[in-house]
PDB file of C-alpha atoms in Angstrom:
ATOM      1  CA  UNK M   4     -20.944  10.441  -3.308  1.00 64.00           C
ATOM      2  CA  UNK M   5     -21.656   9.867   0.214  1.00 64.00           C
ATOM      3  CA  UNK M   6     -18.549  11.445   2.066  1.00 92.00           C
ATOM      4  CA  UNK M   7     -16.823  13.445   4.567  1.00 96.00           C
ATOM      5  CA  UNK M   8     -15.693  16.832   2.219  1.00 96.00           C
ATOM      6  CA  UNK M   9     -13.617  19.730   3.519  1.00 96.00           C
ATOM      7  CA  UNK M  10     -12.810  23.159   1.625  1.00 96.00           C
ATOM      8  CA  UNK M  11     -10.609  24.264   0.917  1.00 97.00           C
ATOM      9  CA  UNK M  12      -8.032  21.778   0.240  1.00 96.00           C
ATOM     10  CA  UNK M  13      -4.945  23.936   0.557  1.00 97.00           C
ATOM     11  CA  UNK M  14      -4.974  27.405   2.726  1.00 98.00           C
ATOM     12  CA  UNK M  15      -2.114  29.632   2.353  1.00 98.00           C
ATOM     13  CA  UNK M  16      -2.411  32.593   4.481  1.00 97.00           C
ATOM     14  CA  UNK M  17      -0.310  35.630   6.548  1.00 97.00           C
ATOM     15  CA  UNK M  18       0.322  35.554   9.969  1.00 97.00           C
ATOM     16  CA  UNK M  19      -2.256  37.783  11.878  1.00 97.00           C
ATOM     17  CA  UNK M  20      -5.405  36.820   9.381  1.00 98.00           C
ATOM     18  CA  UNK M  21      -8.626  35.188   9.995  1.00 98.00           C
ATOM     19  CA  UNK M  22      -9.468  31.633   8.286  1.00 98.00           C
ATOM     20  CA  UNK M  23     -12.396  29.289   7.836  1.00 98.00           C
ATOM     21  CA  UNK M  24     -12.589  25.357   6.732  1.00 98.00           C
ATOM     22  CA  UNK M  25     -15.654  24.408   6.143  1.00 97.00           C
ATOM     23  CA  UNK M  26     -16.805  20.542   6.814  1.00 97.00           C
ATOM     24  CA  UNK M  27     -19.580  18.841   5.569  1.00 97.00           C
ATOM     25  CA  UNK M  28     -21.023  14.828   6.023  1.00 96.00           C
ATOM     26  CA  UNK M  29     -23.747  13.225   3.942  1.00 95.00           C
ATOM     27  CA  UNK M  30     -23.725  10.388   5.904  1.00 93.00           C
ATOM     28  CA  UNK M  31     -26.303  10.949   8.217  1.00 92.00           C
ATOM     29  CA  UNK M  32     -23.216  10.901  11.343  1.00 91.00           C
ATOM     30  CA  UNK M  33     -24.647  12.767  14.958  1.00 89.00           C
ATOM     31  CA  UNK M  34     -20.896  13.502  15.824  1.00 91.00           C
ATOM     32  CA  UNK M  35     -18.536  15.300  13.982  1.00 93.00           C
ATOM     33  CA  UNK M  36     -14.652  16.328  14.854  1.00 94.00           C
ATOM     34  CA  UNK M  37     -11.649  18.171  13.928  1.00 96.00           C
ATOM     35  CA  UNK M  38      -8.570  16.850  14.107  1.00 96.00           C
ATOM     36  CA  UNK M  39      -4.909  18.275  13.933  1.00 96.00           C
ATOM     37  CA  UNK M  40      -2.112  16.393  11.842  1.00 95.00           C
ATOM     38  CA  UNK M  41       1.146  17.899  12.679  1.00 91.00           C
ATOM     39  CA  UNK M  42       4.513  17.905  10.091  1.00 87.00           C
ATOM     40  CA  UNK M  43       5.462  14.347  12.100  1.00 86.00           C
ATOM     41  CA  UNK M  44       2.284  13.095  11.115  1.00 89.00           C
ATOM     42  CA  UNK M  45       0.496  13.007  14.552  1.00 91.00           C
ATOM     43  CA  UNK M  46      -3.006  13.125  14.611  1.00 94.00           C
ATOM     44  CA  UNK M  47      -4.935  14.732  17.731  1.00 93.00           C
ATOM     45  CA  UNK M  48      -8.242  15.662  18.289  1.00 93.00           C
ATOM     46  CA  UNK M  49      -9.448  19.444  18.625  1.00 94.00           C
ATOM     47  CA  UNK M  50     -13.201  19.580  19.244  1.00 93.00           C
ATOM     48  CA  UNK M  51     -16.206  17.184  19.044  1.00 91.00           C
ATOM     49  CA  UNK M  52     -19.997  18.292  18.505  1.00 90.00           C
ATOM     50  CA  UNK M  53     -22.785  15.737  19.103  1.00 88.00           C
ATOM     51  CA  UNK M  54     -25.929  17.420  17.487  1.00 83.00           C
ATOM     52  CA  UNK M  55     -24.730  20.579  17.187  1.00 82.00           C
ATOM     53  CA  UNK M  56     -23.437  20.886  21.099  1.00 87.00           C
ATOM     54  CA  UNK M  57     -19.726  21.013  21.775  1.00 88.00           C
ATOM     55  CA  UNK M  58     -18.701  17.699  23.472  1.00 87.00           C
ATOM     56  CA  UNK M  59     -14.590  17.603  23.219  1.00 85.00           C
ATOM     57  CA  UNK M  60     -13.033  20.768  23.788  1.00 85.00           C
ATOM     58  CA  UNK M  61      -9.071  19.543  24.122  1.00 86.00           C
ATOM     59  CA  UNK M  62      -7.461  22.632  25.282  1.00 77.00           C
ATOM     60  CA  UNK M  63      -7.235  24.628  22.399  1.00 86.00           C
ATOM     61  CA  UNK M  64      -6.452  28.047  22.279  1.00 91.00           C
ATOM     62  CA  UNK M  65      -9.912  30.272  21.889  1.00 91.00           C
ATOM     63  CA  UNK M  66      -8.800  31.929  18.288  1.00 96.00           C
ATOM     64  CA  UNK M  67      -9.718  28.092  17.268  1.00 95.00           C
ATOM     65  CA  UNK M  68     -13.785  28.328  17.121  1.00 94.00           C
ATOM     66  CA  UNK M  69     -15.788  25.490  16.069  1.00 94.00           C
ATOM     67  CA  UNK M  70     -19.449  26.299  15.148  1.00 93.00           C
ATOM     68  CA  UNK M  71     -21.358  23.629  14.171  1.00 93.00           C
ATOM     69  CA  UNK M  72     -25.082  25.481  11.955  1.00 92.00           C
ATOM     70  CA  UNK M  73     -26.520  21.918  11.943  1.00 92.00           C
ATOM     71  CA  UNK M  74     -25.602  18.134  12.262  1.00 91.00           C
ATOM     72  CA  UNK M  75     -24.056  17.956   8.814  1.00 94.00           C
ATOM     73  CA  UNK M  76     -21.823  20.469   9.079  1.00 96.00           C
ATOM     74  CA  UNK M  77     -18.699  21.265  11.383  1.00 96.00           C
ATOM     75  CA  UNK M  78     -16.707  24.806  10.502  1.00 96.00           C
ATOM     76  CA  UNK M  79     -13.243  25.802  12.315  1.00 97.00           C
ATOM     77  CA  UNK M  80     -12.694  29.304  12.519  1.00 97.00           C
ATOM     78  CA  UNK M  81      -9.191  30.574  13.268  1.00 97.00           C
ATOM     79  CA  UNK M  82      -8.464  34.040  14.043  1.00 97.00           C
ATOM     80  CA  UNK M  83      -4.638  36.126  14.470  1.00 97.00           C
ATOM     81  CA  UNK M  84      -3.238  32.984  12.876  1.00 97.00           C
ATOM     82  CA  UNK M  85       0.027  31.986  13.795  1.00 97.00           C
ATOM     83  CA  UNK M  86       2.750  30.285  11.944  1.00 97.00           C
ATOM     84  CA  UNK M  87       2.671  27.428  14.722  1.00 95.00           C
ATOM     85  CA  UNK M  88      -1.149  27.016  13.204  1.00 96.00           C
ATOM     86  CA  UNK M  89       0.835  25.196   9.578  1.00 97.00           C
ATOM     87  CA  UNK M  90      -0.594  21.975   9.838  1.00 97.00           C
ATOM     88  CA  UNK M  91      -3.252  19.301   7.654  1.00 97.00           C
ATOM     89  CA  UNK M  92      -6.839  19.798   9.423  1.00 98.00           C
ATOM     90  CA  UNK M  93      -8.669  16.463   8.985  1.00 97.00           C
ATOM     91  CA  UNK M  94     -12.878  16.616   9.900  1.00 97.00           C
ATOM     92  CA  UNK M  95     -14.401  13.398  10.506  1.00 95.00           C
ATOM     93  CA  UNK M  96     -18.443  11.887  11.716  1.00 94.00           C
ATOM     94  CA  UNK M  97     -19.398   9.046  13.641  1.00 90.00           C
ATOM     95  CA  UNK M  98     -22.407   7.752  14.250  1.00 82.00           C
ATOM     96  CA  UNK M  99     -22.637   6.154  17.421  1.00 73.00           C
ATOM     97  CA  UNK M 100     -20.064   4.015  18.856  1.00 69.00           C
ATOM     98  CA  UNK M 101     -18.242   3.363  15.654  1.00 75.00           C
ATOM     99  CA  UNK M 102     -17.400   4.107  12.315  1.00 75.00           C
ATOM    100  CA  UNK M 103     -15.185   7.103  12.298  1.00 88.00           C
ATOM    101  CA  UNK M 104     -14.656   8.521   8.432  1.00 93.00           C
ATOM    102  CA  UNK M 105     -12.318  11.111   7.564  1.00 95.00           C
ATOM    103  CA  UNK M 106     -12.619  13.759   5.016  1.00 96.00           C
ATOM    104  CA  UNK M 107      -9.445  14.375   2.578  1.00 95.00           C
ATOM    105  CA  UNK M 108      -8.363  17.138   4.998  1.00 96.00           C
ATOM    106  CA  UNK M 109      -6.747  21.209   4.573  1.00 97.00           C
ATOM    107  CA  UNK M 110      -3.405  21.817   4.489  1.00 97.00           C
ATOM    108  CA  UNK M 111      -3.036  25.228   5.910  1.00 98.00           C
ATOM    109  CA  UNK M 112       0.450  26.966   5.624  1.00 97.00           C
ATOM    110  CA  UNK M 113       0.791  30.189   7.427  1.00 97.00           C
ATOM    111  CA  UNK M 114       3.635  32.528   6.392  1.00 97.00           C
TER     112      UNK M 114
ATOM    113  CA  UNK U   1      -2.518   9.115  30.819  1.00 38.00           C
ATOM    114  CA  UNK U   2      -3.279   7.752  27.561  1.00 42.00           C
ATOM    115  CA  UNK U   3      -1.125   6.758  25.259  1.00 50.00           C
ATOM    116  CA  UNK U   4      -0.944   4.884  21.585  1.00 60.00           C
ATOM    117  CA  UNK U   5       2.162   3.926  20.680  1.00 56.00           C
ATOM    118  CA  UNK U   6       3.955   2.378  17.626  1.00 49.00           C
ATOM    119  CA  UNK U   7       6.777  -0.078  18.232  1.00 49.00           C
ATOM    120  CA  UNK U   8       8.627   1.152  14.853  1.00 50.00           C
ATOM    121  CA  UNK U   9       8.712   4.001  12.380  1.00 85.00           C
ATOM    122  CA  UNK U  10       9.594   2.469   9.395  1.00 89.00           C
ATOM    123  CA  UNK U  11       8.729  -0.917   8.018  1.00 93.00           C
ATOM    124  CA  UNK U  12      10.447  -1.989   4.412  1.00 95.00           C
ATOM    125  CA  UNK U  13       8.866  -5.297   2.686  1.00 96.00           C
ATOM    126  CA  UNK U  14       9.132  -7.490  -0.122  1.00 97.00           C
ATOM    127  CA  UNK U  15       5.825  -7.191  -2.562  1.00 97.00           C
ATOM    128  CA  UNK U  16       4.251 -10.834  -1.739  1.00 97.00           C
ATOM    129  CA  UNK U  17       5.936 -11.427   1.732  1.00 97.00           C
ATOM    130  CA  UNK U  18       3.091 -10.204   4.967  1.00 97.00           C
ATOM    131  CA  UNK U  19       3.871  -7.170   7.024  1.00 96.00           C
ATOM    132  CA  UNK U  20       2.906  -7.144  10.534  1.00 96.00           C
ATOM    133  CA  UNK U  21       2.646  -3.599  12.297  1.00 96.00           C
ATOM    134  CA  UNK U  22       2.409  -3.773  16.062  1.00 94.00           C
ATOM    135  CA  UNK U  23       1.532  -0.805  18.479  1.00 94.00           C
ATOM    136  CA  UNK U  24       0.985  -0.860  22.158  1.00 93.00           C
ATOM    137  CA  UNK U  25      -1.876   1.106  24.219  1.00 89.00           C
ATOM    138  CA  UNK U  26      -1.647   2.295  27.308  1.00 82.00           C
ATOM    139  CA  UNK U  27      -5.448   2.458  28.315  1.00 88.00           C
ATOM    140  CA  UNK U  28      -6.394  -0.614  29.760  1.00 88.00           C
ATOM    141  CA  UNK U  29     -10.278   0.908  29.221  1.00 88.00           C
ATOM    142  CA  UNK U  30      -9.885   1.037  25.550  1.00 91.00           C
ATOM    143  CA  UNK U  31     -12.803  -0.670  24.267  1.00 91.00           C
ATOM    144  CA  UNK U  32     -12.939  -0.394  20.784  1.00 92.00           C
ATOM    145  CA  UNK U  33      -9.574   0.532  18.209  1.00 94.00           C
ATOM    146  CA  UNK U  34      -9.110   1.157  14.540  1.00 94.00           C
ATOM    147  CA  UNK U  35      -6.530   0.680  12.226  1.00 96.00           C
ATOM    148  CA  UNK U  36      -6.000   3.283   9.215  1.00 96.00           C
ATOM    149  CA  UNK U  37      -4.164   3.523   6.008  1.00 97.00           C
ATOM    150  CA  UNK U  38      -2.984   6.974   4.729  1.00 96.00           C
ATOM    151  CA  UNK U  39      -1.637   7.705   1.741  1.00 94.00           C
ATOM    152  CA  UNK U  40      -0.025  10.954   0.735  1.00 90.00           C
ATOM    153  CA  UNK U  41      -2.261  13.843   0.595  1.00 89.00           C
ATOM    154  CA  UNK U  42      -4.872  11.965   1.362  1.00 92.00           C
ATOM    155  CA  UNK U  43      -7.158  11.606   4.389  1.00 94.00           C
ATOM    156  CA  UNK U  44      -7.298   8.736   7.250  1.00 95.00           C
ATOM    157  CA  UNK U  45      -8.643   5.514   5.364  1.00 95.00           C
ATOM    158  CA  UNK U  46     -10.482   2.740   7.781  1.00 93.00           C
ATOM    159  CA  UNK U  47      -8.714  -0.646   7.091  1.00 95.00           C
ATOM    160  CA  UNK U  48     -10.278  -2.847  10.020  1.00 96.00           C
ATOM    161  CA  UNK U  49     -11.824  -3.145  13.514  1.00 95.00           C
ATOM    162  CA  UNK U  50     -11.671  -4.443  16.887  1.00 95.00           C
ATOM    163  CA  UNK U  51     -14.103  -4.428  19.917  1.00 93.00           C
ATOM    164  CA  UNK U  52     -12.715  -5.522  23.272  1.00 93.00           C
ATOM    165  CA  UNK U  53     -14.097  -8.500  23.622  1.00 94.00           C
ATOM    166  CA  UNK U  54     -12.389 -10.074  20.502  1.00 96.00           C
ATOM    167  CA  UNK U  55      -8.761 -11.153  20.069  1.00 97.00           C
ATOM    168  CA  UNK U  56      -8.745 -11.352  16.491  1.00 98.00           C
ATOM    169  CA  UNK U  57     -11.029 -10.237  13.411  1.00 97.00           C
ATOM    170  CA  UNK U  58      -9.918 -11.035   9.430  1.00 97.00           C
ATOM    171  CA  UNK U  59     -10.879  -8.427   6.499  1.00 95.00           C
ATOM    172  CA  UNK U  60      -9.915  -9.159   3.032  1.00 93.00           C
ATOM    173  CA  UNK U  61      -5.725  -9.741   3.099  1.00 96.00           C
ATOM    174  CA  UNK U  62      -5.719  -7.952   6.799  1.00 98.00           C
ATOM    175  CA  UNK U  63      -5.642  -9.128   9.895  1.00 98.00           C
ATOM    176  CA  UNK U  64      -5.868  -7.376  13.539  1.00 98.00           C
ATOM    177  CA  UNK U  65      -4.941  -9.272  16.276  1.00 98.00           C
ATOM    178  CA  UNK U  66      -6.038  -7.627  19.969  1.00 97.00           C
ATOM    179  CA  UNK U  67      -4.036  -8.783  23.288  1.00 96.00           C
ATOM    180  CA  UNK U  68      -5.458  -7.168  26.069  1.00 94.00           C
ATOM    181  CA  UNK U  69      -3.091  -9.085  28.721  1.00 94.00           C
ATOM    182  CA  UNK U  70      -0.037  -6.569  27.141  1.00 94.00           C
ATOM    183  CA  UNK U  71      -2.380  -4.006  25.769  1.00 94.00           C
ATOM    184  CA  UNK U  72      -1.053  -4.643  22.033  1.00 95.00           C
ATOM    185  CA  UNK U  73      -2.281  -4.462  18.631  1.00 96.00           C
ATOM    186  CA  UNK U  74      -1.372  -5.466  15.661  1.00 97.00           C
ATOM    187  CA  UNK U  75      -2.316  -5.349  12.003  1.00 98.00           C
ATOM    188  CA  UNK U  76      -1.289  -8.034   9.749  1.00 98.00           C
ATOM    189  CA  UNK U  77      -1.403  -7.587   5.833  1.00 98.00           C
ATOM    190  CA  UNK U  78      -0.914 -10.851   3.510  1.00 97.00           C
ATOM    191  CA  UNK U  79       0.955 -10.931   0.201  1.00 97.00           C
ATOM    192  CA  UNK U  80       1.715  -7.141   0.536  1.00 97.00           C
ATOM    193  CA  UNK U  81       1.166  -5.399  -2.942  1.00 97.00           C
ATOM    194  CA  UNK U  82       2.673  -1.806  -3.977  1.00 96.00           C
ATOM    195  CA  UNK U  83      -0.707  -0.153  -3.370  1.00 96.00           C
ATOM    196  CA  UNK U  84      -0.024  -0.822   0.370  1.00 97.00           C
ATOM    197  CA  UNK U  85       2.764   1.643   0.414  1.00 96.00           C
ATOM    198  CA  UNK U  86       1.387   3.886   3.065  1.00 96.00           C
ATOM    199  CA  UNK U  87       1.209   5.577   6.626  1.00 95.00           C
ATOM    200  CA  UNK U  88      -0.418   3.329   8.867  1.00 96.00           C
ATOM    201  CA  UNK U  89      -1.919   4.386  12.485  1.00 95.00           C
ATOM    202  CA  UNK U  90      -3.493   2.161  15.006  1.00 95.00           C
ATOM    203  CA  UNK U  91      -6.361   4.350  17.026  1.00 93.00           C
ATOM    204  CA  UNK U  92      -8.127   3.444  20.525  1.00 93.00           C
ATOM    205  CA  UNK U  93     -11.204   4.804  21.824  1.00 90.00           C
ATOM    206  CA  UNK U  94     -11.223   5.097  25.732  1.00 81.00           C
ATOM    207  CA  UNK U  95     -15.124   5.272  26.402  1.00 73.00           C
ATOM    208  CA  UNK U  96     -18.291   4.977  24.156  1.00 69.00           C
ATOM    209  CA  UNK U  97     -20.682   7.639  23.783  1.00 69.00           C
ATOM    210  CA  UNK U  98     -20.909  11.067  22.765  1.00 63.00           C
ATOM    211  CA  UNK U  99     -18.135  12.164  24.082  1.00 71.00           C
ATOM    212  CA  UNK U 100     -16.025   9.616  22.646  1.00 76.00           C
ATOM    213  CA  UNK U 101     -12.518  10.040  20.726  1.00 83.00           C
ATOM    214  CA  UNK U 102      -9.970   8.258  19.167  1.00 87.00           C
ATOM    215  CA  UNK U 103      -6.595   8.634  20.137  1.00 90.00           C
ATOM    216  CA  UNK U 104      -3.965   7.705  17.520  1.00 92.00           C
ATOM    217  CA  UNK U 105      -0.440   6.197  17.649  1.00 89.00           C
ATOM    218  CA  UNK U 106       2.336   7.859  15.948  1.00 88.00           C
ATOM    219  CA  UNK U 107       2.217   6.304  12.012  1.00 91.00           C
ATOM    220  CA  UNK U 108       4.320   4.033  10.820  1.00 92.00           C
ATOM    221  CA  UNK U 109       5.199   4.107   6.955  1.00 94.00           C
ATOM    222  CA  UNK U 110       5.307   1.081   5.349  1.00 96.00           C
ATOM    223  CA  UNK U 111       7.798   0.665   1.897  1.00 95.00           C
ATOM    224  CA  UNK U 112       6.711  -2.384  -0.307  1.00 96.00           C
ATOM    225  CA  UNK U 113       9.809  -2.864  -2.278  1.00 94.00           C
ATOM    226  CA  UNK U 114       9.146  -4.665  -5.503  1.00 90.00           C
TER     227      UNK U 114
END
């Protein structure tokens, strides 16, 4: 299936740990993001990579690293996570000016 | 600065009757915006499109209509079904290019009562 796909689905975790989410797009997208959805169900943007190279950076704090090995593929890294972190993390592609997909997202609770 | 914006949070229907779901933009450089459909545990799902330099586009039971004079949006959905139940966002992009983003409105959740 052509797709935006995220692991894990659901992240539970302890304060103070280290997580990864791993994104991947078969659909041949340049650009690839990570978005935030919060518990009111706002949706903001984290970090863009064109190509591999960092475009958005939208003032996140640096335990949030994006590395991106190669076009198709867009992993966060979160280190001495906090319980503020609990949120759904959606990754999405574009290619070009339009048609942004989404992948099914990570729900990551820290406790 | 930029803003998306959602008139309502909740919209309750009838099953057959349309729904209409506005929101208002802020960025009068918007030149492209999205509207998506998201159901519960489930990612952002595209529903339909709109460049700038429409005022209206039709999909298959949706509608987007695009006033640029008051900076609003809004989706229109005919003979709403159950399946529409949902969280619906509108989205803008400020600029094209590579370092483009979409910003989205708060959602609105729509109830199709049967």
């Amino acid at each position: 299936d052509t797709a935006v796909s995220q692991t894990p689905k659901y992240l539970v975790t302890q304060m103070g740990n280290d997580k990864s989410i791993k994104c991947e797009q078969n659909l041949g997208h340049d650009t690839m993001y990570w978005y935030k959805q919060d518990s009111k169900k706002f949706l903001k943007i984290m970090f863009s990579y064109n190509n591999k190279e960092l475009i958005i950076n939208e003032t996140v704090p640096n335990r949030f690293s994006p590395k991106s090995p190669d076009k198709a593929h867009l992993n966060l890294h979160i280190n001495s996570l906090e319980l503020g972190d609990s949120a759904v993390y959606f990754c999405a592609s574009t290619r070009g000016a339009y048609g942004y997909t989404f992948g099914s997202g990570t729900r990551l609770t820290v406790v | 600065g930029e803003s998306v914006g959602l008139h309502l949070p909740t919209l309750s229907v009838q099953e057959g009757d349309n729904s209409i779901i506005n929101c208002a933009y802020s960025n009068s450089a918007s030149d492209y915006f999205i509207w998506y459909k998201q159901e519960s545990g489930k990612g952002p799902q595209f529903i339909i499109d709109i460049r700038s330099n429409m005022d209206k586009r039709q999909g298959q039971r949706v509608t987007v209509l695009l006033n640029k004079t008051v900076k609003h949006l809004s989706l229109q959905i005919a003979a709403t079904q159950p399946g529409d139940s949902a969280v619906y966002f509108c989205a803008e992009r400020g600029r094209a290019g590579a370092n483009s983003k979409l910003t989205f409105g708060k959602g609105i959740t729509l109830s199709v009562r049967p």
